[in-house]
Coordinates of C-alpha atoms in Angstrom, one line a residue:
Chain A
X221 CA 172.5 140.5 151.2
X222 CA 170.8 138.1 148.8
X223 CA 168.0 137.7 151.3
X224 CA 167.4 141.4 151.4
X225 CA 167.4 141.7 147.6
X226 CA 164.9 138.9 147.3
X227 CA 162.8 140.4 150.0
X228 CA 162.8 143.8 148.3
X229 CA 162.1 142.1 144.9
X230 CA 159.1 140.4 146.5
X231 CA 157.9 143.7 147.9
X232 CA 158.2 145.4 144.5
X233 CA 156.6 142.5 142.7
X234 CA 153.7 142.5 145.2
X235 CA 154.4 138.9 146.2
X236 CA 154.3 137.4 149.6
X237 CA 157.7 137.8 151.3
X238 CA 159.7 134.9 152.5
X239 CA 161.5 134.3 155.7
X240 CA 165.3 134.5 155.7
X241 CA 168.1 135.0 158.2
X242 CA 168.4 138.7 158.9
X243 CA 171.3 140.7 160.3
X244 CA 171.3 144.3 161.6
X245 CA 172.3 145.8 158.3
X246 CA 169.5 143.9 156.5
X247 CA 167.1 145.0 159.0
X248 CA 167.4 148.7 158.4
X249 CA 167.2 148.2 154.6
X250 CA 164.1 146.1 155.0
X251 CA 162.5 148.7 157.2
X252 CA 163.4 151.4 154.7
X253 CA 162.1 149.5 151.8
X254 CA 158.8 149.0 153.7
X255 CA 158.7 152.7 154.6
X256 CA 159.1 153.7 150.9
X257 CA 156.7 151.1 149.7
X258 CA 154.1 152.3 152.2
X259 CA 153.9 155.5 150.2
X260 CA 153.3 153.5 147.0
X261 CA 150.3 151.8 145.5
X262 CA 148.2 149.2 147.3
X263 CA 147.8 151.3 150.4
X264 CA 144.0 150.8 150.1
X265 CA 142.4 147.4 150.6
X266 CA 140.7 146.1 147.4
X267 CA 137.0 145.6 147.4
X268 CA 137.5 142.0 146.5
X269 CA 139.6 141.4 149.6
X270 CA 137.2 143.2 151.8
X271 CA 134.2 141.2 150.6
X272 CA 136.0 137.9 150.6
X273 CA 137.3 138.3 154.1
X274 CA 133.8 139.3 155.2
X275 CA 132.5 136.0 153.7
X276 CA 135.3 134.0 155.4
X277 CA 134.4 135.6 158.8
X278 CA 130.8 134.8 158.3
X279 CA 131.6 131.2 157.8
X280 CA 134.0 131.0 160.7
X281 CA 132.0 132.9 163.2
X282 CA 128.9 130.8 162.3
X283 CA 130.7 127.6 163.1
X284 CA 130.6 127.6 166.8
X285 CA 132.8 124.9 168.3
X286 CA 131.0 121.6 168.2
X287 CA 129.3 120.8 171.5
X288 CA 128.2 117.2 171.3
X289 CA 126.2 117.2 174.4
X290 CA 124.0 120.0 173.2
X291 CA 123.8 118.9 169.6
X292 CA 122.2 115.7 170.6
X293 CA 119.3 117.2 172.3
X294 CA 119.2 120.4 170.4
X295 CA 115.7 120.0 169.1
X296 CA 114.1 120.0 172.4
X297 CA 116.5 121.7 174.7
X298 CA 117.6 124.7 172.8
X299 CA 114.2 125.6 171.5
X300 CA 112.8 125.2 174.9
X301 CA 115.3 127.3 176.7
X302 CA 115.0 130.1 174.2
X303 CA 111.3 130.2 174.8
X304 CA 112.0 130.4 178.5
X305 CA 114.2 133.3 177.9
X306 CA 111.2 135.3 176.7
X307 CA 109.7 135.0 180.1
X308 CA 112.9 135.2 182.1
X309 CA 114.1 138.3 180.3
X310 CA 111.6 140.4 182.0
X311 CA 110.2 138.5 185.0
X312 CA 111.7 136.8 187.9
X313 CA 110.0 133.5 187.0
X314 CA 112.6 131.8 184.8
X315 CA 110.5 128.9 183.5
X316 CA 111.1 125.3 183.4
X317 CA 114.5 123.7 183.5
X318 CA 116.3 121.6 180.9
X319 CA 115.3 118.3 182.4
X320 CA 111.7 118.7 181.7
X321 CA 112.5 120.0 178.3
X322 CA 114.2 116.7 177.6
X323 CA 111.2 114.8 178.6
X324 CA 109.3 116.8 176.1
X325 CA 106.9 118.8 178.2
X326 CA 107.9 122.3 177.2
X327 CA 106.0 125.5 177.2
X328 CA 105.1 125.9 180.8
X329 CA 105.8 129.6 180.9
X330 CA 104.4 131.9 178.4
X331 CA 104.8 135.6 178.0
X332 CA 103.7 138.2 175.6
X333 CA 106.6 138.6 173.2
X334 CA 108.2 142.0 173.7
X335 CA 106.4 142.7 176.9
X336 CA 109.2 143.9 179.1
X337 CA 107.3 144.2 182.3
X338 CA 105.8 140.8 182.9
X339 CA 105.4 140.1 186.6
X340 CA 105.1 136.6 187.7
X341 CA 101.6 136.0 188.9
X342 CA 101.4 132.3 188.9
X343 CA 104.3 131.0 190.8
X344 CA 105.0 129.5 194.2
X345 CA 107.6 129.7 196.8
X346 CA 109.7 126.6 197.0
X347 CA 112.1 125.8 199.8
X348 CA 115.6 124.9 198.5
X349 CA 117.9 124.8 201.5
X350 CA 117.9 125.4 205.2
X351 CA 119.0 128.8 206.2
X352 CA 121.7 127.3 208.4
X353 CA 123.1 125.4 205.5
X354 CA 123.7 128.6 203.6
X355 CA 126.3 130.6 205.5
X356 CA 127.7 133.9 204.5
X357 CA 129.5 133.5 201.2
X358 CA 128.1 130.1 200.4
X359 CA 126.8 129.1 197.0
X360 CA 124.3 126.2 196.6
X361 CA 122.9 124.8 193.4
X362 CA 119.3 123.9 193.4
X363 CA 116.9 122.0 191.2
X364 CA 113.2 122.2 191.9
X365 CA 112.1 120.4 188.8
X366 CA 110.8 123.4 187.0
X367 CA 113.9 125.5 187.6
X368 CA 117.6 124.9 188.1
X369 CA 119.7 127.7 189.6
X370 CA 122.1 128.8 192.2
X371 CA 121.5 130.7 195.4
X372 CA 124.1 132.4 197.4
X373 CA 124.4 134.6 200.4
X374 CA 126.7 137.5 201.0
X375 CA 126.1 139.1 204.4
X376 CA 122.4 139.5 204.9
X377 CA 121.7 139.5 201.2
X378 CA 120.3 136.5 199.4
X379 CA 120.6 136.1 195.7
X380 CA 119.3 133.5 193.3
X381 CA 120.0 133.2 189.6
X382 CA 119.0 130.9 186.9
X383 CA 121.4 128.1 186.2
X384 CA 121.0 128.1 182.5
X385 CA 123.4 129.8 180.2
X386 CA 121.8 132.8 178.4
X387 CA 123.6 131.9 175.2
X388 CA 122.2 128.6 174.0
X389 CA 120.8 127.2 177.2
X390 CA 123.3 124.8 178.5
X391 CA 123.3 124.0 182.2
X392 CA 125.9 125.9 184.1
X393 CA 128.4 124.3 186.4
X394 CA 129.5 125.8 189.7
X395 CA 133.1 126.5 190.2
X396 CA 132.9 126.8 194.0
X397 CA 136.3 128.2 194.9
X398 CA 136.2 130.8 192.2
X399 CA 132.5 131.6 192.9
X400 CA 131.8 131.4 189.2
X401 CA 129.2 129.7 187.1
X402 CA 130.7 128.1 184.0
X403 CA 129.1 127.1 180.8
X404 CA 130.5 123.8 179.5
X405 CA 129.4 124.5 176.0
X406 CA 131.1 127.7 174.9
X407 CA 133.0 128.6 178.1
X408 CA 131.0 131.6 179.1
X409 CA 131.5 132.4 182.7
X410 CA 129.0 134.2 185.1
X411 CA 129.4 135.5 188.5
X412 CA 127.2 134.0 191.2
X413 CA 125.2 137.2 191.0
X414 CA 124.4 136.4 187.4
X415 CA 126.7 139.0 185.8
X416 CA 128.7 138.0 182.7
X417 CA 132.3 137.6 183.7
X418 CA 133.8 136.5 180.4
X419 CA 132.9 134.9 177.2
X420 CA 134.3 134.4 173.7
X421 CA 131.1 134.8 171.8
X422 CA 130.5 137.3 169.0
X423 CA 127.3 138.5 170.5
X424 CA 126.5 140.4 173.6
X425 CA 125.6 138.0 176.3
X426 CA 122.8 138.9 178.7
X427 CA 123.4 138.3 182.4
X428 CA 121.6 135.4 184.1
X429 CA 118.0 136.2 185.1
X430 CA 117.5 136.7 188.8
X431 CA 114.9 134.8 190.9
X432 CA 113.0 136.2 193.8
X433 CA 114.4 134.7 197.0
X434 CA 113.4 134.9 200.6
X435 CA 113.9 133.3 204.0
X436 CA 110.9 131.8 205.6
X437 CA 110.7 129.5 208.7
X438 CA 114.4 128.8 208.5
X439 CA 114.3 127.9 204.9
X440 CA 115.6 129.7 201.9
X441 CA 112.9 129.8 199.3
X442 CA 112.8 130.8 195.6
X443 CA 109.8 131.9 193.6
X444 CA 109.3 129.6 190.7
X445 CA 106.6 128.6 188.2
X446 CA 104.1 126.2 189.6
X447 CA 104.4 122.5 189.0
X448 CA 102.7 121.1 186.0
X449 CA 99.4 119.4 186.6
Chain B
X43 CA 112.9 140.1 162.7
X44 CA 115.4 141.4 165.1
X45 CA 116.8 138.0 165.8
X46 CA 118.3 137.8 162.3
X47 CA 120.8 140.4 163.2
X48 CA 122.1 138.3 166.0
X49 CA 125.2 136.7 164.6
X50 CA 125.1 133.7 166.8
X51 CA 121.5 132.9 165.8
X52 CA 121.9 133.3 162.1
X53 CA 122.1 129.7 161.4
X54 CA 119.1 129.0 163.5
X55 CA 117.0 131.7 161.9
X56 CA 118.2 131.0 158.4
X57 CA 117.7 127.3 158.5
X58 CA 115.0 125.7 156.4
X59 CA 114.3 122.6 158.5
X60 CA 111.4 122.5 160.8
X61 CA 113.6 122.4 163.9
X62 CA 115.2 125.7 163.0
X63 CA 111.9 127.2 162.2
X64 CA 110.5 126.5 165.5
X65 CA 113.6 128.0 167.2
X66 CA 113.3 131.2 165.3
X67 CA 109.7 131.5 166.1
X68 CA 110.5 131.2 169.8
X69 CA 113.4 133.6 169.8
X70 CA 112.0 136.0 172.3
X71 CA 111.5 139.6 171.4
X72 CA 112.6 140.7 174.8
X73 CA 115.8 138.7 174.7
X74 CA 116.5 139.9 171.2
X75 CA 116.0 143.5 172.2
X76 CA 118.5 143.0 175.0
X77 CA 121.0 141.6 172.5
X78 CA 120.5 144.6 170.4
X79 CA 120.8 147.4 172.7
X80 CA 122.8 149.8 170.6
X81 CA 123.9 153.1 171.8
X82 CA 125.3 155.7 169.5
X83 CA 128.8 154.7 170.4
X84 CA 128.7 151.0 170.0
X85 CA 128.4 148.5 167.1
X86 CA 125.3 146.6 166.4
X87 CA 127.0 143.4 165.2
X88 CA 130.3 142.0 164.2
X89 CA 129.7 143.1 160.6
X90 CA 129.5 146.7 161.6
X91 CA 132.8 146.3 163.5
X92 CA 134.3 144.8 160.4
X93 CA 132.9 147.3 157.9
X94 CA 134.0 150.3 160.0
X95 CA 137.5 149.0 160.7
X96 CA 138.7 146.8 157.9
X97 CA 140.1 149.8 155.9
X98 CA 142.0 151.1 158.9
X99 CA 143.4 147.8 159.9
X100 CA 144.5 147.1 156.3
X101 CA 146.1 150.5 155.9
X102 CA 148.0 150.1 159.1
X103 CA 149.3 146.7 158.2
X104 CA 150.2 147.8 154.7
X105 CA 152.2 150.7 156.2
X106 CA 154.1 148.2 158.3
X107 CA 154.8 145.4 155.9
X108 CA 154.8 147.2 152.6
X109 CA 153.0 144.7 150.3
X110 CA 149.4 143.8 149.6
X111 CA 149.4 140.0 150.0
X112 CA 151.1 140.1 153.4
X113 CA 148.9 143.0 154.5
X114 CA 145.9 141.1 153.5
X115 CA 147.0 137.9 155.4
X116 CA 147.6 139.9 158.5
X117 CA 144.4 141.9 158.3
X118 CA 142.5 138.6 158.0
X119 CA 144.4 137.3 161.0
X120 CA 143.5 140.4 163.1
X121 CA 139.8 140.0 162.4
X122 CA 139.7 136.2 162.8
X123 CA 141.5 136.6 166.1
X124 CA 139.6 139.6 167.4
X125 CA 136.0 139.2 166.4
X126 CA 135.1 135.9 168.1
X127 CA 135.8 137.1 171.7
X128 CA 134.7 140.6 171.0
X129 CA 132.1 142.0 173.4
X130 CA 129.7 144.1 171.3
X131 CA 128.6 145.9 174.4
X132 CA 131.9 147.8 174.3
X133 CA 132.0 151.3 172.9
X134 CA 133.4 152.1 169.5
X135 CA 136.5 153.5 171.2
X136 CA 137.0 150.4 173.2
X137 CA 136.5 148.1 170.2
X138 CA 139.1 150.1 168.2
X139 CA 141.5 150.1 171.1
X140 CA 141.1 146.3 171.3
X141 CA 141.6 146.0 167.5
X142 CA 144.8 148.2 167.8
X143 CA 146.1 145.9 170.4
X144 CA 145.4 142.9 168.2
X145 CA 147.1 144.6 165.2
X146 CA 150.1 145.2 167.4
X147 CA 150.2 141.5 168.6
X148 CA 149.6 140.0 165.2
X149 CA 152.3 142.2 163.6
X150 CA 154.9 141.3 166.3
X151 CA 154.1 137.6 165.9
X152 CA 154.5 137.9 162.2
X153 CA 158.0 139.3 162.3
X154 CA 158.9 136.9 165.0
X155 CA 158.0 133.9 162.9
X156 CA 159.3 135.3 159.5
X157 CA 162.5 137.3 160.0
X158 CA 163.0 136.8 163.7
X159 CA 163.4 140.5 164.2
X160 CA 160.8 143.1 164.9
X161 CA 161.3 145.1 161.7
X162 CA 158.4 147.4 162.3
X163 CA 156.1 147.8 165.2
X164 CA 152.9 149.6 166.0
X165 CA 153.7 152.5 168.2
X166 CA 152.2 152.3 171.6
X167 CA 150.2 155.5 171.2
X168 CA 148.9 154.6 167.9
X169 CA 145.2 153.8 167.9
X170 CA 142.6 153.1 165.2
X171 CA 140.8 156.1 166.6
X172 CA 143.3 158.4 164.9
X173 CA 141.8 160.3 162.0
X174 CA 142.6 158.6 158.8
X175 CA 143.0 160.7 155.8
X176 CA 141.1 159.2 153.0
X177 CA 142.7 160.9 150.0
X178 CA 140.7 158.7 147.6
X179 CA 143.8 157.6 145.7
X180 CA 145.0 155.7 148.8
X181 CA 147.9 156.0 151.1
X182 CA 148.1 157.5 154.5
X183 CA 149.7 160.8 154.8
X184 CA 152.1 159.8 157.5
X185 CA 153.6 157.1 155.4
X186 CA 153.9 159.4 152.4
X187 CA 155.5 162.2 154.5
X188 CA 158.0 159.8 155.9
X189 CA 159.0 158.3 152.5
X190 CA 159.4 161.8 151.1
X191 CA 161.5 162.9 154.0
X192 CA 163.9 159.9 153.4
X193 CA 164.0 160.6 149.7
X194 CA 164.7 164.3 150.1
X195 CA 168.0 163.4 151.8
X196 CA 169.3 161.4 148.8
X197 CA 171.3 162.4 145.7
X198 CA 169.1 163.0 142.7
X199 CA 169.7 159.7 140.9
X200 CA 169.2 157.6 144.0
X201 CA 166.0 159.5 144.7
X202 CA 164.8 158.9 141.2
X203 CA 165.4 155.2 141.1
X204 CA 163.6 154.7 144.4
X205 CA 160.7 156.9 143.4
X206 CA 160.3 155.0 140.2
X207 CA 160.6 151.6 141.7
X208 CA 159.0 151.8 145.1
X209 CA 156.4 154.5 144.7
X210 CA 155.8 154.6 141.0
X211 CA 155.9 150.8 140.8
X212 CA 157.9 150.8 137.6
X213 CA 159.6 147.6 136.5
X214 CA 163.4 147.6 136.4
X215 CA 163.2 147.9 132.7
X216 CA 160.9 150.9 132.7
X217 CA 163.0 152.6 135.4
X218 CA 166.2 152.0 133.4
X219 CA 164.6 153.5 130.4
X220 CA 163.5 156.5 132.3
X221 CA 166.9 157.1 133.7
X222 CA 168.7 156.3 130.4
X223 CA 170.8 153.5 131.8
X224 CA 171.0 149.7 131.3
X225 CA 168.8 147.4 133.3
X226 CA 172.0 146.1 135.0
X227 CA 173.0 149.6 136.0
X228 CA 169.5 150.4 137.3
X229 CA 169.7 147.3 139.4
X230 CA 173.0 148.3 141.0
X231 CA 171.7 151.9 141.4
X232 CA 168.6 150.6 143.2
X233 CA 170.6 148.5 145.7
X234 CA 173.0 151.4 146.5
X235 CA 170.2 153.8 146.7
X236 CA 168.3 151.6 149.2
X237 CA 171.4 151.1 151.3
X238 CA 171.9 154.9 151.5
X239 CA 168.3 155.5 152.2
X240 CA 168.5 153.0 155.0
X241 CA 171.4 155.0 156.5
X242 CA 169.4 158.2 156.1
X243 CA 166.3 156.6 157.7
X244 CA 168.4 155.3 160.6
X245 CA 169.8 158.8 161.2
X246 CA 166.3 160.2 161.2
X247 CA 165.1 157.7 163.8
X248 CA 167.8 158.6 166.3

């Protein structure tokens, strides 16, 4: 009984309520007190609350979980992969992989910003795996220096996607059994076809860019930017 | 530029150091456009989600917990929980359904950790998509109607004390004066009135 009275007193005094041991009789009184109070004042959020929560969310959402691996190389790697995305967004040529970025030779691929119909005109076909080593359903990572990615076969269809997360450019890891590509940085997950499977990011995440892929002379080849001179 | 609207890139764009500057320069327009594909029925960024729904979520929580500080805490919990994993590609309806589900979960967890009983719950069919009557002076019509229905079943003095205290927000002293009784009497009257109101409310639920 005391607990209920204190609870009701808190409600009426607009204080935070406190936990206490509740029995069935208490429960219906509390529920009724809330129902009555719901028709009272304070039913609208205050402007102050709305703006302070907005600020709090701004701070919390901005602080992505720390990712040491990326932070260390952020200067070169992130900037670099973002610039790649300009090209990869529209064209099949994805650009240059993270390794080269780390060595500082960025900028291999350029595209007119905003041009959504870039077609790769200066690439080359590079063999990545023997056709016989890519049976139906298999997924293989590849790294041709300028590009990292994954190729997979389902039936007669070959598919190759970039192996770089479209969020901040971390290198994706293959989860073979699940046929998923996982980002170690913020846990985004892509299908082997490049589709976004899940992520916990407050932005819309683009799917992985696809690469042109073909079979030639018993070898699976992808179309990638040419090697740097 | 478009990139500034992308929440995840805010820090990069807003930064003053040279590293950030070079990042923002290279944020590709094509990629930015893809992040910003906004149809009529979806939100452009988390802030749009927040602005459009914070009032609804708060009103809902207030109706279920009956006081401002608790409703504010729970509203904050809903948005902190919901916004991070939110996919902005979802439609407004989907986002609201998702927020409703979060409200339901947060409310249930709140009662579990405070009173150990589920005092109030969000009905399954309730969604944030329901029209909300903005009367200007606050309150949602459903809650008012429900309170009035309970009060209507009570004897006059019980009804008066509850109206004064719960809806009118009078202090015990003010209510006592209004009713022409002592503060002690008003207190007892309030307890009895609430007990009877609870019996009425229970009958109405069945």
